[in-house]
Short mmCIF file of C-alpha atoms in Angstrom, two decimals:
data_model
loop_
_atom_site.label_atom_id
_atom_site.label_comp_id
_atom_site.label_asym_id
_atom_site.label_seq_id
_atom_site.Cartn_x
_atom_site.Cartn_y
_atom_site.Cartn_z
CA UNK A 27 10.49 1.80 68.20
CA UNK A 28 12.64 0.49 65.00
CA UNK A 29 9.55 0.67 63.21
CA UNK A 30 8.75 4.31 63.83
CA UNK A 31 12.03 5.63 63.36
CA UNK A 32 12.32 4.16 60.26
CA UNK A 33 8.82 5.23 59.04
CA UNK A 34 10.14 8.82 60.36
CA UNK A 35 13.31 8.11 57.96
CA UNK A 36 10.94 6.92 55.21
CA UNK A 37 9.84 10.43 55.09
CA UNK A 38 12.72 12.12 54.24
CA UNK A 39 12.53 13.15 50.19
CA UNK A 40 15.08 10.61 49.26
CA UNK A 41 13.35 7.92 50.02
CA UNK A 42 9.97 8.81 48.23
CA UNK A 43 11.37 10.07 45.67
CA UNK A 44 13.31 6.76 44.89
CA UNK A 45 10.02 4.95 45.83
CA UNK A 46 8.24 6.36 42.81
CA UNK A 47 10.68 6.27 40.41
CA UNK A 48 10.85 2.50 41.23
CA UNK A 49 7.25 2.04 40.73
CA UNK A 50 6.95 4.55 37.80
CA UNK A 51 6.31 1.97 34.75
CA UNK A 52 4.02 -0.49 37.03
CA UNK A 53 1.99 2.42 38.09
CA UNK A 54 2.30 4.14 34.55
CA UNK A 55 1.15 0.94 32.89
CA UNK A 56 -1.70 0.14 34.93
CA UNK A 57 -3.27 3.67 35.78
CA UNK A 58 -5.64 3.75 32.96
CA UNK A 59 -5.50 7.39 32.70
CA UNK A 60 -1.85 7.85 32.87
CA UNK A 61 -1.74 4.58 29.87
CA UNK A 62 -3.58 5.79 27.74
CA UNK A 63 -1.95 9.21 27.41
CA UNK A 64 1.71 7.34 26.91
CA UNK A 65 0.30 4.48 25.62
CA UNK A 66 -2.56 4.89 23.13
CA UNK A 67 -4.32 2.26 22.11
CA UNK A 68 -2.52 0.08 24.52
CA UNK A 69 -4.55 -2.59 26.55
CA UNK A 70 -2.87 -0.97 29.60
CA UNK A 71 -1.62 -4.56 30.64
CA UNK A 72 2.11 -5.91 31.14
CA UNK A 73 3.27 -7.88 28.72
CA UNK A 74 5.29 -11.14 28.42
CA UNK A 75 8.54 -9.42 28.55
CA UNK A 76 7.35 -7.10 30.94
CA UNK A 77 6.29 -9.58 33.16
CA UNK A 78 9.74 -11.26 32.96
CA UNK A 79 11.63 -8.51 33.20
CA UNK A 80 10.29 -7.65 36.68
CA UNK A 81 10.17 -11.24 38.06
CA UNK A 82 13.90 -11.23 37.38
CA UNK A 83 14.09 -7.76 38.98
CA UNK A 84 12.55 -9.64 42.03
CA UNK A 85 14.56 -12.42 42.30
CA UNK A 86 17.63 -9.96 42.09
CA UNK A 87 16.45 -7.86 44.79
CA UNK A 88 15.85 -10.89 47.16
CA UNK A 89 19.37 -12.35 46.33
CA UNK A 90 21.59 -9.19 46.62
CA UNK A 91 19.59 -7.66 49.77
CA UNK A 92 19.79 -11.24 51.65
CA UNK A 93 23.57 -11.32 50.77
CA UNK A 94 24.15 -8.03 51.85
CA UNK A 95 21.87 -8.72 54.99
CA UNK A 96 19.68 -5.83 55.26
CA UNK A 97 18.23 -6.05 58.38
CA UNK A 98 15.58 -3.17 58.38
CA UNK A 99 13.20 -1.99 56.63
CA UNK A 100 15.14 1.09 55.47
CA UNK A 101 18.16 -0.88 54.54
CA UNK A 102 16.17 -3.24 52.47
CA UNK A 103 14.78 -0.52 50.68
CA UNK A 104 18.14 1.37 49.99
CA UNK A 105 20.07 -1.89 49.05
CA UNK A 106 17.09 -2.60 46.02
CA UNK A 107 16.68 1.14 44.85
CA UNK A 108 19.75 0.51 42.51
CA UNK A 109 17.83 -2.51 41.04
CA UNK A 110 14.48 -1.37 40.66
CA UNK A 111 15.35 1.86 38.85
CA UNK A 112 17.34 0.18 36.47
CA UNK A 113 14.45 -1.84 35.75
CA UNK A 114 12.06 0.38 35.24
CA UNK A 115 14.52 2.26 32.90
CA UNK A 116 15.05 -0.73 30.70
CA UNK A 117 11.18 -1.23 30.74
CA UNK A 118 10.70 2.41 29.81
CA UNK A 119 13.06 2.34 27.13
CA UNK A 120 11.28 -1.08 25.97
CA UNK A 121 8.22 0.52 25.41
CA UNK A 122 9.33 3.77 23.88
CA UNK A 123 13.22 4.99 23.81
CA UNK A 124 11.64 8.99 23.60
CA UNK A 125 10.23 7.67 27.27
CA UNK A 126 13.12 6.01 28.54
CA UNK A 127 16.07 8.34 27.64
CA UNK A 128 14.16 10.96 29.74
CA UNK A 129 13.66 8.98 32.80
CA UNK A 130 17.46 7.54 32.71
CA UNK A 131 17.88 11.99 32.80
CA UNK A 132 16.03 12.03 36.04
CA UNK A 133 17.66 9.45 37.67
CA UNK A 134 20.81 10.79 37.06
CA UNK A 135 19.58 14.23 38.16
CA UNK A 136 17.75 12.99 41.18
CA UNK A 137 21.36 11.04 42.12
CA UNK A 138 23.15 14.40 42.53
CA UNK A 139 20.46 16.41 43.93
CA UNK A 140 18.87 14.00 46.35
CA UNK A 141 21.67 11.87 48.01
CA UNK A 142 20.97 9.37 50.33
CA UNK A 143 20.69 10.81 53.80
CA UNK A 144 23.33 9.79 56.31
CA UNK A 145 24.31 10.46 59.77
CA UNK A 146 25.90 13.92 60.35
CA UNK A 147 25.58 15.04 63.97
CA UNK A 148 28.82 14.45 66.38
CA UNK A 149 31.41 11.74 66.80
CA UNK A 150 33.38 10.89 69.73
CA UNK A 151 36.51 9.27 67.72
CA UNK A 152 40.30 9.07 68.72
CA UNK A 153 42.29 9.08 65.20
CA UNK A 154 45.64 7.44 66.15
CA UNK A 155 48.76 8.10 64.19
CA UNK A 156 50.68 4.86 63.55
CA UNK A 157 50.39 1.79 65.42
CA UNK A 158 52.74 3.32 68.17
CA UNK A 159 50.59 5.75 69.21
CA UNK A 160 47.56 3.33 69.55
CA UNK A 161 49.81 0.91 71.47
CA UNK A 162 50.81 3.30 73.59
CA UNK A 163 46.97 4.18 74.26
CA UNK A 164 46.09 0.42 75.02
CA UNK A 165 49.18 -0.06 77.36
CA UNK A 166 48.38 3.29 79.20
CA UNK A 167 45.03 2.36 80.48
CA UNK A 168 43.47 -1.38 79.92
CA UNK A 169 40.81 -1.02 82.06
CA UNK A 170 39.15 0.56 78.63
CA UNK A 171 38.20 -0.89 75.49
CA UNK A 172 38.25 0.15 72.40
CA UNK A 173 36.58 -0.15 69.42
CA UNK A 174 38.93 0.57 66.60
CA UNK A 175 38.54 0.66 63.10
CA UNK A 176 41.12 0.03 60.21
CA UNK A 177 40.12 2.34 57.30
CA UNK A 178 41.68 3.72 54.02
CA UNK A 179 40.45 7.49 53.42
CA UNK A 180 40.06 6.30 49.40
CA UNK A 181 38.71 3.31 49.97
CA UNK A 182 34.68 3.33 49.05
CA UNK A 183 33.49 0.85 51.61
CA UNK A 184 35.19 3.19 54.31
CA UNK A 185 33.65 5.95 53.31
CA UNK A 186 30.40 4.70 53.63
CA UNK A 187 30.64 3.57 56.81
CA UNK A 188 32.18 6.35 58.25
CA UNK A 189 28.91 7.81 58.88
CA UNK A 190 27.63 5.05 61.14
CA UNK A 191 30.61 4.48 62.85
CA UNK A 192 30.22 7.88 63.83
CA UNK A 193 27.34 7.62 64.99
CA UNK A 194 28.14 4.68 66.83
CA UNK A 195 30.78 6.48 68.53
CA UNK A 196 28.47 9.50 69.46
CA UNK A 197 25.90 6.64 70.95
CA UNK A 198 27.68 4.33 72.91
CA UNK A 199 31.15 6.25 74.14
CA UNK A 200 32.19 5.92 77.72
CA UNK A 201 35.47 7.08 79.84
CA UNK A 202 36.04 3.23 79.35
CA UNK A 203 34.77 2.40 76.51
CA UNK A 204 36.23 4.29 73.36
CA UNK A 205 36.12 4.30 69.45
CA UNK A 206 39.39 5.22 67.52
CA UNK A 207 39.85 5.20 63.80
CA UNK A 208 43.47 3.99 62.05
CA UNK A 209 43.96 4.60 58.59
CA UNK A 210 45.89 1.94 56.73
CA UNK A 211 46.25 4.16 53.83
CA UNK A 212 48.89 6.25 55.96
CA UNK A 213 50.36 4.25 58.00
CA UNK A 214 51.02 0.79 56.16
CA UNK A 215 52.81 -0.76 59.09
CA UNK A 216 49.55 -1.13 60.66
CA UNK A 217 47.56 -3.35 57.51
CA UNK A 218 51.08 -5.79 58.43
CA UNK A 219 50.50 -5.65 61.71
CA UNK A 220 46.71 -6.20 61.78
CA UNK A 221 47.01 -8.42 58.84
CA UNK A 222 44.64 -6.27 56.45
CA UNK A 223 45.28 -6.14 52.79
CA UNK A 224 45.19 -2.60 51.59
CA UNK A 225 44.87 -3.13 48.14
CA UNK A 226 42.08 -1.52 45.91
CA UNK A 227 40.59 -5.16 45.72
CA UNK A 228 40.74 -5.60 49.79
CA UNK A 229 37.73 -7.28 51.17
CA UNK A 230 39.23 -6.57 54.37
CA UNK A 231 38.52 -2.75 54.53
CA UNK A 232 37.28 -1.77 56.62
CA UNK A 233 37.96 -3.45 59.21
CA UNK A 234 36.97 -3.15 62.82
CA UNK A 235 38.40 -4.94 66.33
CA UNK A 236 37.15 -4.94 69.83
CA UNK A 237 40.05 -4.26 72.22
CA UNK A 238 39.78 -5.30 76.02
CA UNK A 239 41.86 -5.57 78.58
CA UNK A 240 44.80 -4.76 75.53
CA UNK A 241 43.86 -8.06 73.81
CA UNK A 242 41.76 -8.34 70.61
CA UNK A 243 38.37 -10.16 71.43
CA UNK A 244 36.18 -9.33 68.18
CA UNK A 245 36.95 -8.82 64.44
CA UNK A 246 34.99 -7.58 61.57
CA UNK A 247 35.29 -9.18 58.91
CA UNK A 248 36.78 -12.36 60.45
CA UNK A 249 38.02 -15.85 58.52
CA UNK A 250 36.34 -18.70 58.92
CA UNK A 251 37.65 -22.16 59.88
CA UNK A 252 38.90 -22.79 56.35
CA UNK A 253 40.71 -19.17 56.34
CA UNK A 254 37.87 -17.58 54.26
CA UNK A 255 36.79 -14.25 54.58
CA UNK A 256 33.02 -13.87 55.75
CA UNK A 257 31.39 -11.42 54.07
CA UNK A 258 30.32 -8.43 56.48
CA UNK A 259 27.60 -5.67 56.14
CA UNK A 260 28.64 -2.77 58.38
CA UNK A 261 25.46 -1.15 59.06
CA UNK A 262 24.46 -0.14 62.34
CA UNK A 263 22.47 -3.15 63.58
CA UNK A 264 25.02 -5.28 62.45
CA UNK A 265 27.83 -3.83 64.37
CA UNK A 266 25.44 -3.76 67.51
CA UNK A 267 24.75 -7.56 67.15
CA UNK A 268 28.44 -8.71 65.71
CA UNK A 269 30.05 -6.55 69.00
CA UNK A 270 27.50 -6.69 71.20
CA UNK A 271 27.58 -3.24 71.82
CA UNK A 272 24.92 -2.83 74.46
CA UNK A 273 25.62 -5.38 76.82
CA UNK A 274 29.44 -4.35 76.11
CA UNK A 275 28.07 -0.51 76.85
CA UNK A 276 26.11 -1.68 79.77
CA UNK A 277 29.22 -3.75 81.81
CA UNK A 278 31.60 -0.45 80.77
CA UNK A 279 28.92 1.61 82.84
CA UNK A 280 28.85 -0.44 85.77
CA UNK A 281 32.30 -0.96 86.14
CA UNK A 282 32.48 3.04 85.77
CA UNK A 283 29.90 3.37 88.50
CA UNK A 284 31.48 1.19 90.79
CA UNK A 285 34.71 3.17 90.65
CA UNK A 286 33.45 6.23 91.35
CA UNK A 287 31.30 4.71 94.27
CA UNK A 288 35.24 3.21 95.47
CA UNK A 289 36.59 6.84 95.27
CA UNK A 290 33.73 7.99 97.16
CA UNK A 291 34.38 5.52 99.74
CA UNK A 292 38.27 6.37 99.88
CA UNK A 293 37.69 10.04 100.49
CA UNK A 294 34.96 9.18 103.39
CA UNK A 295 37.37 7.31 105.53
#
């Protein structure tokens, strides 16, 4: 099913776009007709440096996708567009600047006209004003859990993953089981309270905590024994995997259905 719907995504003219312009010198280069109208009198083979240049494009792509831990197929390709577009425009302007300061034109014109896609259909998000407020929430009822995340409106890392928590939210929301957003950037008390740094710098934003039963249970990113900070990729799968979202999703919805099958009892007798 993951493979289909990202095949479905792959459609989408971002994505094919930025698959092209990625392959453009390979395909340029070896395309006989194509070489020898750029190229004349060229052998229509890569060269030394070529060669080089895109076995170290390679090894970047491997290094920087498996840090970030792209997990699909989609995500793999998004996280390497960056690198393999660069390439190619250092390899075009290699062979001929008049070629390459054209191409670096398109990518910056395809960059404002062909963003990458993200979610935008509805959320089901609770944005809490100060840490009172969300207190108040988690002592009112802690049958429910929340999923809450710790953002900063300027910060880029929140803004990207606004989109998926989103869509999270839209997914997975229950009477008992809730998503709620915080932002740091207004209400400092909270970064001291939740022990978030809120500087420009922060590898802590954003930040996202599973709250059960009024007691934190999961935290994105989290320290490690030595009081380092892990490294966390909040893309969907991820956060399904570090939260356990569906089994979490799954108890919520029993519990919910055995209430209602109490009240039903109650009103019989």
């Amino acid at each position: 099913m993951s493979f289909h719907k990202d095949l479905k995504q792959l459609l989408k003219p971002y994505y094919w776009v930025n698959i092209l312009l990625s392959v453009s010198y390979v395909i340029s280069k070896r395309t006989s007709l194509i070489c020898n109208s750029l190229f004349p009198g060229s052998d229509c083979e890569l060269d030394s440096r070529e060669t080089e240049i895109l076995f170290f494009l390679m090894i970047v792509v491997m290094l920087r996708t498996r840090k970030a831990g792209s997990v699909t197929m989609v995500n793999y390709l998004s996280s390497s567009f960056v690198y393999t577009k660069i390439a190619n425009l250092i390899l075009w302007l290699y062979a001929d600047v008049r070629y390459g300061l054209p191409f670096g034109a398109l990518l910056i014109l395809f960059s404002l006209i062909l963003p990458e896609p993200t979610y935008a259909g509805p959320e089901l998000i609770t944005y809490f004003r100060g840490t009172q407020v969300l207190d108040e929430e988690l002592k009112r009822n802690k049958n429910t859990s929340w999923l809450i995340c710790l953002y900063a409106a300027w910060h880029p890392a929140c803004v990207n993953f606004a989109p998926v928590f989103a869509e999270l939210s839209a997914t997975y929301s229950l009477d008992n089981l809730k998503f709620g957003k915080l932002d740091i950037g207004r209400y400092p008390e909270a970064a001291a309270k939740y022990r978030i740094q809120d500087g420009p710098t922060s590898r802590q934003l954003p930040t996202v905590i599973l709250i059960r039963e009024g007691n934190e249970q999961v935290r994105r990113p989290q320290a490690d024994s030595t009081g380092k900070l892990q490294k966390f990729l909040f893309s969907k799968d991820n956060m399904k995997a570090a939260f356990d979202l569906d089994d979490v999703h799954q108890e919520c919805k029993q519990r919910l259905a055995a209430l209602k099958a109490n009240r039903k009892t109650e009103k019989v007798e």
